[in-house]
PDB file of C-alpha atoms in Angstrom:
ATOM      1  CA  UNK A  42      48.087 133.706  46.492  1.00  0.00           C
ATOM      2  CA  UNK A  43      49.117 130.512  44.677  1.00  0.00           C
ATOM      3  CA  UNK A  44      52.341 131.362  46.027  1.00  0.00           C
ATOM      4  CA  UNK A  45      51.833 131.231  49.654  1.00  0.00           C
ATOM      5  CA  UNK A  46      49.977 128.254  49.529  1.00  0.00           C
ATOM      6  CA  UNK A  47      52.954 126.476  47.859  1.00  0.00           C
ATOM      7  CA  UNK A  48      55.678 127.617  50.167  1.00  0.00           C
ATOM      8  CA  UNK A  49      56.136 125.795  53.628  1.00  0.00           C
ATOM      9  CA  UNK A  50      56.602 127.642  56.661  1.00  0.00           C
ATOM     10  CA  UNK A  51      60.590 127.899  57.802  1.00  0.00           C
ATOM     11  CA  UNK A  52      60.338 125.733  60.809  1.00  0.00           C
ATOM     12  CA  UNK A  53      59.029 122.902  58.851  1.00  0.00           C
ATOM     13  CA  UNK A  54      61.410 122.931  56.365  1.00  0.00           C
ATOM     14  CA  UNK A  55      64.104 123.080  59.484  1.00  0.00           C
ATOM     15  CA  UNK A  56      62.073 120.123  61.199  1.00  0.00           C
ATOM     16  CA  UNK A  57      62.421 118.218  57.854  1.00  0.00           C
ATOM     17  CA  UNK A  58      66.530 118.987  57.429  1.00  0.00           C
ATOM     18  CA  UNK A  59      66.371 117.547  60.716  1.00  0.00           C
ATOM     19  CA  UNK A  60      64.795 114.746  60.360  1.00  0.00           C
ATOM     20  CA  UNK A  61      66.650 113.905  57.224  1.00  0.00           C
ATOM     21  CA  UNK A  62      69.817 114.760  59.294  1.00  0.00           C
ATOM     22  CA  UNK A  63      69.029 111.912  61.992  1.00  0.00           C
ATOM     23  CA  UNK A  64      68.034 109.612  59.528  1.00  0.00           C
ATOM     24  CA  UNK A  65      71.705 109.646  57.321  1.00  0.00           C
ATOM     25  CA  UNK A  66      73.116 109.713  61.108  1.00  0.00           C
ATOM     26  CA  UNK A  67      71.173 106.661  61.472  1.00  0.00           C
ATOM     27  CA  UNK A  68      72.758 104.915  58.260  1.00  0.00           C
ATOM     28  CA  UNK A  69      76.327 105.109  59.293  1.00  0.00           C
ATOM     29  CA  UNK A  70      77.621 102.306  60.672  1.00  0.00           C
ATOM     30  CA  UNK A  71      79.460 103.213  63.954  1.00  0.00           C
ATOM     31  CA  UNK A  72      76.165 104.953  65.007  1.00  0.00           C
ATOM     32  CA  UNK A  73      74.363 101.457  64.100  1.00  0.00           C
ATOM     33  CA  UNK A  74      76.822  99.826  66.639  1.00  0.00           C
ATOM     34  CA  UNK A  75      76.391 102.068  69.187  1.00  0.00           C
ATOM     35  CA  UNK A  76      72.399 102.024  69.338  1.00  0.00           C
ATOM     36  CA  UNK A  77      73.009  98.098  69.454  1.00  0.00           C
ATOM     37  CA  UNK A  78      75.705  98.402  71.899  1.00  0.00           C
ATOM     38  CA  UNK A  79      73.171 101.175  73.853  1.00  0.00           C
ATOM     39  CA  UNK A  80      70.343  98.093  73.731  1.00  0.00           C
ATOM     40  CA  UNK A  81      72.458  95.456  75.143  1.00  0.00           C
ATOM     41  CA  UNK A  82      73.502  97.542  77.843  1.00  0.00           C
ATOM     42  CA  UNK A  83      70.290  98.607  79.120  1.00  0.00           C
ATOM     43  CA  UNK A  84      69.432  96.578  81.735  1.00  0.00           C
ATOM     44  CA  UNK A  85      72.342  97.358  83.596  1.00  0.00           C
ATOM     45  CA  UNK A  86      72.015 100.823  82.661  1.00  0.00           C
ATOM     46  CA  UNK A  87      68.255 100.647  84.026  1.00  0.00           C
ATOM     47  CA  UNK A  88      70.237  99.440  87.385  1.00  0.00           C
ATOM     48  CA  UNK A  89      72.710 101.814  87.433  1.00  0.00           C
ATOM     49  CA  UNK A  90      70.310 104.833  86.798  1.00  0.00           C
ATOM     50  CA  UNK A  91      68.224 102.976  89.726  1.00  0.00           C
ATOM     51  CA  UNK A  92      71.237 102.928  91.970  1.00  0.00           C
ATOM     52  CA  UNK A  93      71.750 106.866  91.638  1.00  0.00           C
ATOM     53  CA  UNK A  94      68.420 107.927  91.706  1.00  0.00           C
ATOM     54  CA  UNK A  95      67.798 106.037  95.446  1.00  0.00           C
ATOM     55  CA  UNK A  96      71.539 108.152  96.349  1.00  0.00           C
ATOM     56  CA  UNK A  97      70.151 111.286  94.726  1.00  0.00           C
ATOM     57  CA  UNK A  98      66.843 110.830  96.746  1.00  0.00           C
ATOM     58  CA  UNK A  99      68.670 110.325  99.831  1.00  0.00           C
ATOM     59  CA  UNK A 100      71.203 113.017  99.654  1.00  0.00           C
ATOM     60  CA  UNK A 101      68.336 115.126  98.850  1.00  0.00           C
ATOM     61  CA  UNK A 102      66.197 113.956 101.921  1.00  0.00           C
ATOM     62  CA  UNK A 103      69.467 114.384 104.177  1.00  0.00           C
ATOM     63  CA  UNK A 104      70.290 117.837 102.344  1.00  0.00           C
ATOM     64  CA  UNK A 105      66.505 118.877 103.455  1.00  0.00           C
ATOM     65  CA  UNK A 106      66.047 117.682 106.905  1.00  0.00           C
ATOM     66  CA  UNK A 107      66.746 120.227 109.346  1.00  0.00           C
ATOM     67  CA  UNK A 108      66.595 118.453 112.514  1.00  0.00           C
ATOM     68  CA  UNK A 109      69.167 115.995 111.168  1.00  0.00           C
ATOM     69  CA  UNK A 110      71.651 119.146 109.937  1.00  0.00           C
ATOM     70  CA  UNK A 111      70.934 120.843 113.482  1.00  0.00           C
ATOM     71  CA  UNK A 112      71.827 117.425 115.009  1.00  0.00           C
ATOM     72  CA  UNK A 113      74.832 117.038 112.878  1.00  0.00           C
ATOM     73  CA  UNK A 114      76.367 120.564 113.672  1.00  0.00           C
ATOM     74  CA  UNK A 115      75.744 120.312 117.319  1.00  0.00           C
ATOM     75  CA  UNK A 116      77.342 116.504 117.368  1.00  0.00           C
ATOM     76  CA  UNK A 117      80.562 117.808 115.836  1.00  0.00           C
ATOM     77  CA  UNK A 118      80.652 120.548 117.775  1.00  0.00           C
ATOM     78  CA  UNK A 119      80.677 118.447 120.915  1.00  0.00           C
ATOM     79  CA  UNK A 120      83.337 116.837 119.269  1.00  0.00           C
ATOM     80  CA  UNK A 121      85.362 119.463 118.094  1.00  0.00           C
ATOM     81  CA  UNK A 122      85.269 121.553 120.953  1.00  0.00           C
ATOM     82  CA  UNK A 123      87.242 119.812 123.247  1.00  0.00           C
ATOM     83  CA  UNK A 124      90.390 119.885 121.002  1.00  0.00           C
ATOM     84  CA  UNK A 125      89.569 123.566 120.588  1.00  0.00           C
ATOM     85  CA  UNK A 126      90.210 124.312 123.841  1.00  0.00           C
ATOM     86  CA  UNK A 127      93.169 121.999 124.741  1.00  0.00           C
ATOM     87  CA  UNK A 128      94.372 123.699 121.015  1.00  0.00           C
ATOM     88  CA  UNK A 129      94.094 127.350 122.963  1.00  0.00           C
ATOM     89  CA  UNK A 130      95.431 126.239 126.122  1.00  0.00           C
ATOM     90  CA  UNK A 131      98.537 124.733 124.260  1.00  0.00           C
ATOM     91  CA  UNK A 132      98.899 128.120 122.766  1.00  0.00           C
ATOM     92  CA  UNK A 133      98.575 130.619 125.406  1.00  0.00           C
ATOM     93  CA  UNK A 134     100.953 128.621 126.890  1.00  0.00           C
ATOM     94  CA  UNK A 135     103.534 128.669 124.601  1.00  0.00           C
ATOM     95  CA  UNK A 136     102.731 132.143 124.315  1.00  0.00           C
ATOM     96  CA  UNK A 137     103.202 132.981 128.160  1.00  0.00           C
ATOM     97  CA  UNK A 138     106.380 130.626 128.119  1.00  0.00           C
ATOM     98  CA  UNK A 139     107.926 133.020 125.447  1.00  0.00           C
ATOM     99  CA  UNK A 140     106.769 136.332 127.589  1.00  0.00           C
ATOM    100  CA  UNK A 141     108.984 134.963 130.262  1.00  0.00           C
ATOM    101  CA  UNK A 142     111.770 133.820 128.541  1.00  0.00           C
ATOM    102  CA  UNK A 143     112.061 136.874 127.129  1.00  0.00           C
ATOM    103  CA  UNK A 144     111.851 138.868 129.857  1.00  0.00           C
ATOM    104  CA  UNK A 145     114.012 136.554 132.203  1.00  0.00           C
ATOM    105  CA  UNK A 146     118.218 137.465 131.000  1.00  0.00           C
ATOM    106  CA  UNK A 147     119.708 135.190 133.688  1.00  0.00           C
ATOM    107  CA  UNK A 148     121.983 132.726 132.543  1.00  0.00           C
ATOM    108  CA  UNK A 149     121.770 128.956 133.046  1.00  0.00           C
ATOM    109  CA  UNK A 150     124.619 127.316 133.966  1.00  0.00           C
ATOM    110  CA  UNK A 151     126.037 123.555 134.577  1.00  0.00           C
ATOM    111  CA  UNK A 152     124.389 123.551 138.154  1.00  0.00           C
ATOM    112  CA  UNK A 153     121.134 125.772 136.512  1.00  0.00           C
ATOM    113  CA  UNK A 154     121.178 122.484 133.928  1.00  0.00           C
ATOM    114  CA  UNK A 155     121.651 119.635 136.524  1.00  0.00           C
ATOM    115  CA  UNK A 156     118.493 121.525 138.370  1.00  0.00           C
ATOM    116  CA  UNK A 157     116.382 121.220 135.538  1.00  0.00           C
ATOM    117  CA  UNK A 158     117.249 117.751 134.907  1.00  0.00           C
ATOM    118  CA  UNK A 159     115.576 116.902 138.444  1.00  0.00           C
ATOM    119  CA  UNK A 160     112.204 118.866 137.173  1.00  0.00           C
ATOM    120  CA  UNK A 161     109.345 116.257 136.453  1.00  0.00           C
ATOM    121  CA  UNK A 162     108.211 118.121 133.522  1.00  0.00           C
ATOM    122  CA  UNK A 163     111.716 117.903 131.974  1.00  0.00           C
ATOM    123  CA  UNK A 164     111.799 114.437 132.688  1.00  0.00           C
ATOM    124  CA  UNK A 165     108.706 113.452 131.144  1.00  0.00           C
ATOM    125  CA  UNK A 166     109.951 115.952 127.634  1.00  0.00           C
ATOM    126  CA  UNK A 167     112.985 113.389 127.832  1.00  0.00           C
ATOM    127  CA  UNK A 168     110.968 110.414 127.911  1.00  0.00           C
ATOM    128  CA  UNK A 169     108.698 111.610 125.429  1.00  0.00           C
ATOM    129  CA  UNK A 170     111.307 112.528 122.663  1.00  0.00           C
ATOM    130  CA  UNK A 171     112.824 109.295 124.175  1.00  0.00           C
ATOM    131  CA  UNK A 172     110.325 107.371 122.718  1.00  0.00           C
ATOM    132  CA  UNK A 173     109.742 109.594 119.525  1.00  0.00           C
ATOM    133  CA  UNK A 174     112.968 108.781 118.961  1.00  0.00           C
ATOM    134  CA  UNK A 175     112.849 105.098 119.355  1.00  0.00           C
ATOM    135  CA  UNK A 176     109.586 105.087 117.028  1.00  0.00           C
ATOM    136  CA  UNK A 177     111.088 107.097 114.658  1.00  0.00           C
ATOM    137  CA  UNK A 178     114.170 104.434 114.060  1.00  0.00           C
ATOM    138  CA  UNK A 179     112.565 101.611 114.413  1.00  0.00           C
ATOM    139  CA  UNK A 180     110.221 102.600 111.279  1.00  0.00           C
ATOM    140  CA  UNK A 181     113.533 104.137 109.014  1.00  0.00           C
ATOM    141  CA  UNK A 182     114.936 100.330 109.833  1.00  0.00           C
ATOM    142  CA  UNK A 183     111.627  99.010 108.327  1.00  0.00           C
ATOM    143  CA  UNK A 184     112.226 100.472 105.296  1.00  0.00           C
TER     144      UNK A 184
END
């Protein structure tokens, strides 16, 4: 019996390593240096802790509100909508364009070409790479 009373439980003797443990870390000195460094530096730690605990709190509130999310999704999909369909209208063009092309096996000649030159759609493609063109060297001569 004299025994048990004399022996410590295990978790007390591992609390007390412990504590011993923090106290040498305590006496080196880099450690001393950086608690002093750590107590200069709290007041603007204090502020920045402040500063991302008001952005936590408001990501969270904007993470949680539903009518804002529903608002959101239906905004940008007012907005992206639009370009969605000019995007599919582009394409089933381009897609229709290449149905007939490859369907049509007539050959264009120099009179087919002149012809074409006179179409207002191929005039405005010549203006347009016109001007791509013109952008395009004016920035290279920037450079």
């Amino acid at each position: 019996m004299s025994e048990t009373l004399t022996q410590q439980p295990a978790s007390v003797e591992a609390t007390t390593a412990k504590e011993l443990d923090v106290l040498d870390q305590l006496m080196k000195p880099e450690i001393q240096k950086s608690l002093t460094d750590l107590v200069e530096n709290l007041p603007k730690l204090t502020e920045m802790v402040t500063v991302l605990t008001k952005a936590y709190d408001l990501a969270q509130t904007v993470a949680t509100d539903k009518v804002l999310i529903e608002d959101m999704k239906n905004g940008l999909g007012e907005f992206v909508k639009p370009i969605q369909d000019k995007a599919k209208g582009i394409a089933s063009a381009a897609i229709e364009a290449n149905d007939r092309a490859q369907k049509d096996s007539s050959t264009i000649g120099l009179f087919g070409l002149l012809k074409l030159l006179k179409d207002p759609q191929m005039q405005k493609m010549f203006r347009f790479t016109q001007a791509y063109l013109d952008v395009m060297s004016e920035r290279q001569n920037q450079r």
